[in-house]
mmCIF file of C-alpha atoms in Angstrom:
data_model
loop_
_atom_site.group_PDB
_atom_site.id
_atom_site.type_symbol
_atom_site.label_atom_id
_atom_site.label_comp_id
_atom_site.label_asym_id
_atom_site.label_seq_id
_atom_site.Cartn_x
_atom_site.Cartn_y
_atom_site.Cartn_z
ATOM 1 C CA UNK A 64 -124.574 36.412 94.746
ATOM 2 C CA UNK A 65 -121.030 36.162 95.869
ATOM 3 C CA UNK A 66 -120.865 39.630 97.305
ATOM 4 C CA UNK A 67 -123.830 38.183 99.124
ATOM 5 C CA UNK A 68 -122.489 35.185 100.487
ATOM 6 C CA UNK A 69 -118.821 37.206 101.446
ATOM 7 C CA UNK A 70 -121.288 39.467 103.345
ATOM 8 C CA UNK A 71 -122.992 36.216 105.280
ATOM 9 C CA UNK A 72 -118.896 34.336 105.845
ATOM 10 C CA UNK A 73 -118.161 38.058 107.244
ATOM 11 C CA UNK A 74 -120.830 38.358 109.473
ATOM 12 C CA UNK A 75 -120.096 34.720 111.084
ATOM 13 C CA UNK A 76 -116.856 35.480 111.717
ATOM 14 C CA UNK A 77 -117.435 38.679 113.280
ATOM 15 C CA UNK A 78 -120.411 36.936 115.630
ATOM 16 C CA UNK A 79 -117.968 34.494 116.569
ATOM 17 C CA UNK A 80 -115.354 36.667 117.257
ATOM 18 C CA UNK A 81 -117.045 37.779 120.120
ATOM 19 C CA UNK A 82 -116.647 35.048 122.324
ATOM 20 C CA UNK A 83 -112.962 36.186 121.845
ATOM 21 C CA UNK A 84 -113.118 39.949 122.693
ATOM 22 C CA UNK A 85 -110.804 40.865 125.553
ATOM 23 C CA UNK A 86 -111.639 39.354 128.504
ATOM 24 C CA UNK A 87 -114.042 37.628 127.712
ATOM 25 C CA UNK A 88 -113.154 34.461 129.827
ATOM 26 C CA UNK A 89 -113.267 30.920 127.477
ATOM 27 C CA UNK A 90 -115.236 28.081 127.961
ATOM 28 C CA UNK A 91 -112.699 25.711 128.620
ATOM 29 C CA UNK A 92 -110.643 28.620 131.252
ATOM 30 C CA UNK A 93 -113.957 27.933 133.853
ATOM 31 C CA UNK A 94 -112.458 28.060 137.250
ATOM 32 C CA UNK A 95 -113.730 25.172 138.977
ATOM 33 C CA UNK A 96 -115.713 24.909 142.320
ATOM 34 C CA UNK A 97 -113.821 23.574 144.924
ATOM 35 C CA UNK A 98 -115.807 19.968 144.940
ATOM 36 C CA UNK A 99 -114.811 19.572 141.184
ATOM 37 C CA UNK A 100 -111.211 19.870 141.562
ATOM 38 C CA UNK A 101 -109.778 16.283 140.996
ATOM 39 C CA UNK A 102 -106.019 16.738 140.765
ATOM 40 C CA UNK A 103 -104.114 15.413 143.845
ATOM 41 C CA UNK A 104 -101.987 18.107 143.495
ATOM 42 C CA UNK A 105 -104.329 20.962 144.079
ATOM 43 C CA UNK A 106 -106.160 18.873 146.884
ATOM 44 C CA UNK A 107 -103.243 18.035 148.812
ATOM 45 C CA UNK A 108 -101.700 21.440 148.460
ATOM 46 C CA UNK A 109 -104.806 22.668 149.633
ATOM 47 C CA UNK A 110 -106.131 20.521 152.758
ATOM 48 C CA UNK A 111 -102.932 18.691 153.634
ATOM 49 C CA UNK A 112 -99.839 20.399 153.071
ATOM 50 C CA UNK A 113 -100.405 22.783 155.765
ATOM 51 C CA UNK A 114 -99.556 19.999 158.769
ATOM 52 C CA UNK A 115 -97.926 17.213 156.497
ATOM 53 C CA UNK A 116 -95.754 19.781 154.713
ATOM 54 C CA UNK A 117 -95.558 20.523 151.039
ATOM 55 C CA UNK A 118 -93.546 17.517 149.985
ATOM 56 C CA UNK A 119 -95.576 15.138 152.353
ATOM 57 C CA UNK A 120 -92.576 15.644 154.792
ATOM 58 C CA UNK A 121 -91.178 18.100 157.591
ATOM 59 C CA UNK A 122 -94.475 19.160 158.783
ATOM 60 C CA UNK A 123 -96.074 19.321 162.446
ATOM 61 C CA UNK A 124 -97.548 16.303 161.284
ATOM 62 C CA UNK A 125 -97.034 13.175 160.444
ATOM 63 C CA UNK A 126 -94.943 12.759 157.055
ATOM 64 C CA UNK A 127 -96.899 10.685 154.689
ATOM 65 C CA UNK A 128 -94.161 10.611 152.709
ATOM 66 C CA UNK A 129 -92.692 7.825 154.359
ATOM 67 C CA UNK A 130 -92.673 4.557 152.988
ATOM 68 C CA UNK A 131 -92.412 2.493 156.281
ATOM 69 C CA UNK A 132 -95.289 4.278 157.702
ATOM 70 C CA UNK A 133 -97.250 3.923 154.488
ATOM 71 C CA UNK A 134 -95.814 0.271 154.844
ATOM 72 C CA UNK A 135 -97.518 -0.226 158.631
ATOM 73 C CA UNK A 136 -101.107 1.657 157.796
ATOM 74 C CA UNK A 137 -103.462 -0.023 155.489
ATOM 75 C CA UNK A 138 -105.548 1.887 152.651
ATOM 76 C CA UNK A 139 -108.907 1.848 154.275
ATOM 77 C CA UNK A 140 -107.565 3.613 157.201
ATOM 78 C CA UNK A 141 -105.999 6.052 155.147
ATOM 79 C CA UNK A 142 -109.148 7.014 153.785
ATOM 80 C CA UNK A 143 -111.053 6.823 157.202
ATOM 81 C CA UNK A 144 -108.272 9.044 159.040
ATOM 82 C CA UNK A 145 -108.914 12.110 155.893
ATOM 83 C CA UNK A 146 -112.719 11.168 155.940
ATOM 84 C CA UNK A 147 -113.531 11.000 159.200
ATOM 85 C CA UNK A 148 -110.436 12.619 161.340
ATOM 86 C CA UNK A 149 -109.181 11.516 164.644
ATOM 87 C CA UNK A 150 -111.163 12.401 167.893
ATOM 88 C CA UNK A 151 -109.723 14.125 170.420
ATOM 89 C CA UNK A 152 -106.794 14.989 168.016
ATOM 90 C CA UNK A 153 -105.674 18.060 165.411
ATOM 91 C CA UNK A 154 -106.696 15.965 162.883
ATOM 92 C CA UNK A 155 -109.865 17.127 161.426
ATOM 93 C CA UNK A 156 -112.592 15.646 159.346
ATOM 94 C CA UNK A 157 -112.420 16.130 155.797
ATOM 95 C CA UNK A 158 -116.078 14.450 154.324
ATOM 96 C CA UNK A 159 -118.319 16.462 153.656
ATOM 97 C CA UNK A 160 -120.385 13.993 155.514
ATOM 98 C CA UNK A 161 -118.519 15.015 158.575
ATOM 99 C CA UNK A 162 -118.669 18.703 158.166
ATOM 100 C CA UNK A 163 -116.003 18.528 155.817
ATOM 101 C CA UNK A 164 -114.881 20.440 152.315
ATOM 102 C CA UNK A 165 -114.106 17.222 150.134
ATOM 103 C CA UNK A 166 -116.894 14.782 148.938
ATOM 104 C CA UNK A 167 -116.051 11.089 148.696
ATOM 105 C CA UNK A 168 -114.436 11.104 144.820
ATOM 106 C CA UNK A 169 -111.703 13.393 146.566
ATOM 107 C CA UNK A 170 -111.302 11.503 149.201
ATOM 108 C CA UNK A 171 -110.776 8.820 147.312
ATOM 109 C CA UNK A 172 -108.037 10.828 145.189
ATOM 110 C CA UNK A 173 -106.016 11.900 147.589
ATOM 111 C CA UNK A 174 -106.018 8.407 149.362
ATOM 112 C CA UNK A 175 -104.773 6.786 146.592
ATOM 113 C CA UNK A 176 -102.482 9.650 145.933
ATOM 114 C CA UNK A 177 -100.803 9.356 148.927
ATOM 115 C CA UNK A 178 -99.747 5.699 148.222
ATOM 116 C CA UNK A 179 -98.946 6.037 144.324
ATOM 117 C CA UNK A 180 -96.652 8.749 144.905
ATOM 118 C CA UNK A 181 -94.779 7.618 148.462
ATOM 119 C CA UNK A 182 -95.324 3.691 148.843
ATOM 120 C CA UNK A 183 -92.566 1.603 148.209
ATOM 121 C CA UNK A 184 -92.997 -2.290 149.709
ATOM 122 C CA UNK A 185 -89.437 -3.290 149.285
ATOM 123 C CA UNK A 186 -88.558 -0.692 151.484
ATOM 124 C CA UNK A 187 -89.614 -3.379 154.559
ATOM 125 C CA UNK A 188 -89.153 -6.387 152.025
ATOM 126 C CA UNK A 189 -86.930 -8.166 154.815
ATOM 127 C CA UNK A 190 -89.456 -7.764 157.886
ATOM 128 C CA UNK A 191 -92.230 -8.536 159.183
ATOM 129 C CA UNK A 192 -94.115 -5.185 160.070
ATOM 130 C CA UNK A 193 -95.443 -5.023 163.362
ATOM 131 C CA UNK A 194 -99.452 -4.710 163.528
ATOM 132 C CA UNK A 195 -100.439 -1.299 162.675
ATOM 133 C CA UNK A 196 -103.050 -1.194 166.353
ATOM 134 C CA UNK A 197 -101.293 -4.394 167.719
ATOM 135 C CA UNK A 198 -104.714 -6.725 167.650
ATOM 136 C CA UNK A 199 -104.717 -10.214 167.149
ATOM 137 C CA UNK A 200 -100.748 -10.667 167.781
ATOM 138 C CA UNK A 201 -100.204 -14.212 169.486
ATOM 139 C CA UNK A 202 -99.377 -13.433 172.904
ATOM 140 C CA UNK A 203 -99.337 -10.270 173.662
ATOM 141 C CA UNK A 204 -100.687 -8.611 176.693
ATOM 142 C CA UNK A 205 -101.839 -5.039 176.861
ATOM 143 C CA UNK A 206 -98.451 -3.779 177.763
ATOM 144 C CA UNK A 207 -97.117 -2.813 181.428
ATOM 145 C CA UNK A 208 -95.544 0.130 182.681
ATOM 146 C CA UNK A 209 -92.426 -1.236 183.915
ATOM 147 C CA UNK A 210 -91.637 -3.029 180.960
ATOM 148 C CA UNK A 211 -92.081 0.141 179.434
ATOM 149 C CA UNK A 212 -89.982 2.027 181.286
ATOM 150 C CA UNK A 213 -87.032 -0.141 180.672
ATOM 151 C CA UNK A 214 -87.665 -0.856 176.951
ATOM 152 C CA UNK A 215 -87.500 3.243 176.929
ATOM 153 C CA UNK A 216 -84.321 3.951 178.525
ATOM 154 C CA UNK A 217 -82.986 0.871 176.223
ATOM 155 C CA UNK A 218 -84.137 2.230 172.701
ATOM 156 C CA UNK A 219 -85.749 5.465 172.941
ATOM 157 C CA UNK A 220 -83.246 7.406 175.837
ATOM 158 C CA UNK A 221 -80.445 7.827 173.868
ATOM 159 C CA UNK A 222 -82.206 10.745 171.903
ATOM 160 C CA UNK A 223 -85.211 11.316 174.304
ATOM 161 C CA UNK A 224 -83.050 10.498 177.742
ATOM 162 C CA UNK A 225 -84.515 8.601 180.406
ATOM 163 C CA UNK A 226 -87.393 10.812 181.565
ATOM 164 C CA UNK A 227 -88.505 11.421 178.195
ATOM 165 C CA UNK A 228 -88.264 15.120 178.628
ATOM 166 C CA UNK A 229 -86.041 15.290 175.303
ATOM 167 C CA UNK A 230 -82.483 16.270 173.953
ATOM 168 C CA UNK A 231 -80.964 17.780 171.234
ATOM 169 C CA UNK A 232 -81.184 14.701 169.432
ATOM 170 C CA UNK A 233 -84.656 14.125 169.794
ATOM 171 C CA UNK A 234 -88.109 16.191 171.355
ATOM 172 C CA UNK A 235 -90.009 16.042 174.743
ATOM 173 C CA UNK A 236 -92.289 12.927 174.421
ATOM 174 C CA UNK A 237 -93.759 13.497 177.287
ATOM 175 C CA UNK A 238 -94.765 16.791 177.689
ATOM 176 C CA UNK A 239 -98.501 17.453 178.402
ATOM 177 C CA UNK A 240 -98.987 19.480 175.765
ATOM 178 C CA UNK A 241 -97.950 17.233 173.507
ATOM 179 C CA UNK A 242 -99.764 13.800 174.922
ATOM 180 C CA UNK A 243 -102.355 15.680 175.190
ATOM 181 C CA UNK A 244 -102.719 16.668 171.312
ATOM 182 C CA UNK A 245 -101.971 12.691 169.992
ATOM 183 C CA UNK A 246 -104.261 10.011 170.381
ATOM 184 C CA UNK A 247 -102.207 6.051 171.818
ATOM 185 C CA UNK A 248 -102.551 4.926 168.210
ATOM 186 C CA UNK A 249 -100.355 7.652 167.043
ATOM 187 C CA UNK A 250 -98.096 6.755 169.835
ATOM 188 C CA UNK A 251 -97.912 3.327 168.485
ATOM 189 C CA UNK A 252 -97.792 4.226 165.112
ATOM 190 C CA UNK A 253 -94.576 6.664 165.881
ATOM 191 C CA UNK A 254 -92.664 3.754 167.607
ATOM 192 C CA UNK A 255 -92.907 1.333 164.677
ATOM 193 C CA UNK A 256 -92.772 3.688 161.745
ATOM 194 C CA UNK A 257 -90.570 6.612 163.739
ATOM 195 C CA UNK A 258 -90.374 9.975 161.728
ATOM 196 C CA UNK A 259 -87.822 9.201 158.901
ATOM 197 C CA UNK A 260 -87.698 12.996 157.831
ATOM 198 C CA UNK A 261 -87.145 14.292 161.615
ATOM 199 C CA UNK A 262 -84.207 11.174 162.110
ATOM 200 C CA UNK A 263 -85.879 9.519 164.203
ATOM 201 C CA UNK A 264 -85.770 5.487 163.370
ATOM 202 C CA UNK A 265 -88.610 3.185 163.125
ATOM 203 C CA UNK A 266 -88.980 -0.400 165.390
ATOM 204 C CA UNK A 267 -85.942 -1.524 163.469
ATOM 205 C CA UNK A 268 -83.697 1.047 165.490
ATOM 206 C CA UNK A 269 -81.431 1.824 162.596
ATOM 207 C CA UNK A 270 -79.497 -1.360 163.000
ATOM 208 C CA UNK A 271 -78.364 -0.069 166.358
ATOM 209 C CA UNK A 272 -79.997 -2.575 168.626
ATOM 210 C CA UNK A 273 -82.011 -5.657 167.377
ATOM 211 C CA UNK A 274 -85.972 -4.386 166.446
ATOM 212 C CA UNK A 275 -88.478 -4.076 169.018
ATOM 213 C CA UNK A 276 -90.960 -6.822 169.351
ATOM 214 C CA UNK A 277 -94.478 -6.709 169.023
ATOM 215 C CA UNK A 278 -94.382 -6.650 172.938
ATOM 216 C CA UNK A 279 -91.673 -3.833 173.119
ATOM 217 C CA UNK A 280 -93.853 -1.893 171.300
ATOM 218 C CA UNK A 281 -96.893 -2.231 173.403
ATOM 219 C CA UNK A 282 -94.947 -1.833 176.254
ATOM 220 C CA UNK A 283 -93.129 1.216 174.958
ATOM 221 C CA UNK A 284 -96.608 3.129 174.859
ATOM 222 C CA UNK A 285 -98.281 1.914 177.788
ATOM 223 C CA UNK A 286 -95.846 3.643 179.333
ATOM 224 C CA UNK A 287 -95.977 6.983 177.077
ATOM 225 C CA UNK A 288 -99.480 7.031 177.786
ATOM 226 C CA UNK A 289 -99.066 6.809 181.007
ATOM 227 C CA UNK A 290 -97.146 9.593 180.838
ATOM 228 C CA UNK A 291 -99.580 11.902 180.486
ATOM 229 C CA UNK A 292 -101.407 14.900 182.670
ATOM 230 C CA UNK A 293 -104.562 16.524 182.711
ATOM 231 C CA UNK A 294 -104.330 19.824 180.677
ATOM 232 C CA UNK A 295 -106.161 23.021 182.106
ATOM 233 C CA UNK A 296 -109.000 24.219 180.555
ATOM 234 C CA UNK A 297 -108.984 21.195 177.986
ATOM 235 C CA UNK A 298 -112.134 19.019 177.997
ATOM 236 C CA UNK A 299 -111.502 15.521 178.869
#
């Protein structure tokens, strides 16, 4: 009876010993499909590193590793600029709704993500932050040209110089190429948040000059967009 029942214990262990033969891949070692994947890590290295850069700064794009900017743009537009992407722009649409690789739980993820990781409030404690698309501020006007013009060449030509065409301090803001690739809102958003990791300062001009007002700033990019120049052989 014993040599019987050593017989059966042997047997079970050799049966489940196969599951660990040699590459023979375990359960738990699945790779997963690419809408499973959950980890903001893996997401972001995948679908946003490329033009936000790998640290969420120094890429083409915008860094989202900025706490001013993260400071100026609320949550659900977060999510809406990775679901839905920006018309007209290099930003592309991310739901799979939209054409997209990443269903709404990753979405979600790296939205949320983005501000555990980067936000810090106390950063603009002091301030009040300047409306993200400039609506309902008491009177403002849709921003002129000329007041443009001049609120340029008082905070923005020192780096950019008076034309715009750009420095060694600071790029050409208004080349066509460029205008023609960012939408006004980015333009907006660039003036009040700047680009921390290229040294470029936000609406608070780096204590240099007292912060640009709501109007400034409306100003400012009325007259960036104006700025800009049909592109050949790109559709209006």
């Amino acid at each position: 009876m014993s040599r019987a029942i050593a017989a059966a214990f042997a047997a079970m262990l050799a049966l489940a010993g196969c599951d660990a033969l040699p590459g023979r891949p375990r359960p738990d070692a699945r790779e997963l499909v690419p809408t499973e994947v959950m980890a903001f890590e893996t997401l972001y290295a995948r679908n946003c590193a490329g033009c936000h850069g790998q640290t969420g700064r120094l890429g083409a794009a915008r860094a989202l590793n900025d706490p001013v900017y993260l400071a100026v743009v609320s949550p659900e537009r977060i999510r809406q600029v990775i679901a839905s992407g920006i018309p007209g722009t290099a930003q592309p649409a991310f739901a799979l709704s939209a054409g997209g690789p990443l269903t709404d739980q990753q979405i979600d993820v790296l939205a949320q993500g983005i501000r555990d990781r980067w936000q810090l409030p106390s950063v603009v404690a002091d301030y009040r932050v300047p409306a993200y698309d400039g609506a309902g501020t008491s009177g403002r006007d849709p921003g002129s040209v000329d007041r443009g013009r001049t609120v340029f060449a008082t905070a923005c030509a020192r780096c950019h110089q008076e034309d715009g065409h750009g420095s060694p301090k600071g790029g050409n803001v208004t080349d066509p190429s460029y205008l023609a690739l960012v939408s006004d809102q980015h333009l907006r958003t660039t003036v009040i948040a700047g680009r921390s990791d290229l040294g470029m300062p936000d609406w608070r001009l780096g204590g240099a000059a007292p912060p640009l007002t709501p109007q400034q700033i409306s100003d400012v990019v009325t007259w960036l967009v104006a700025q800009r120049r049909p592109v050949p052989g790109r559709l209006p």
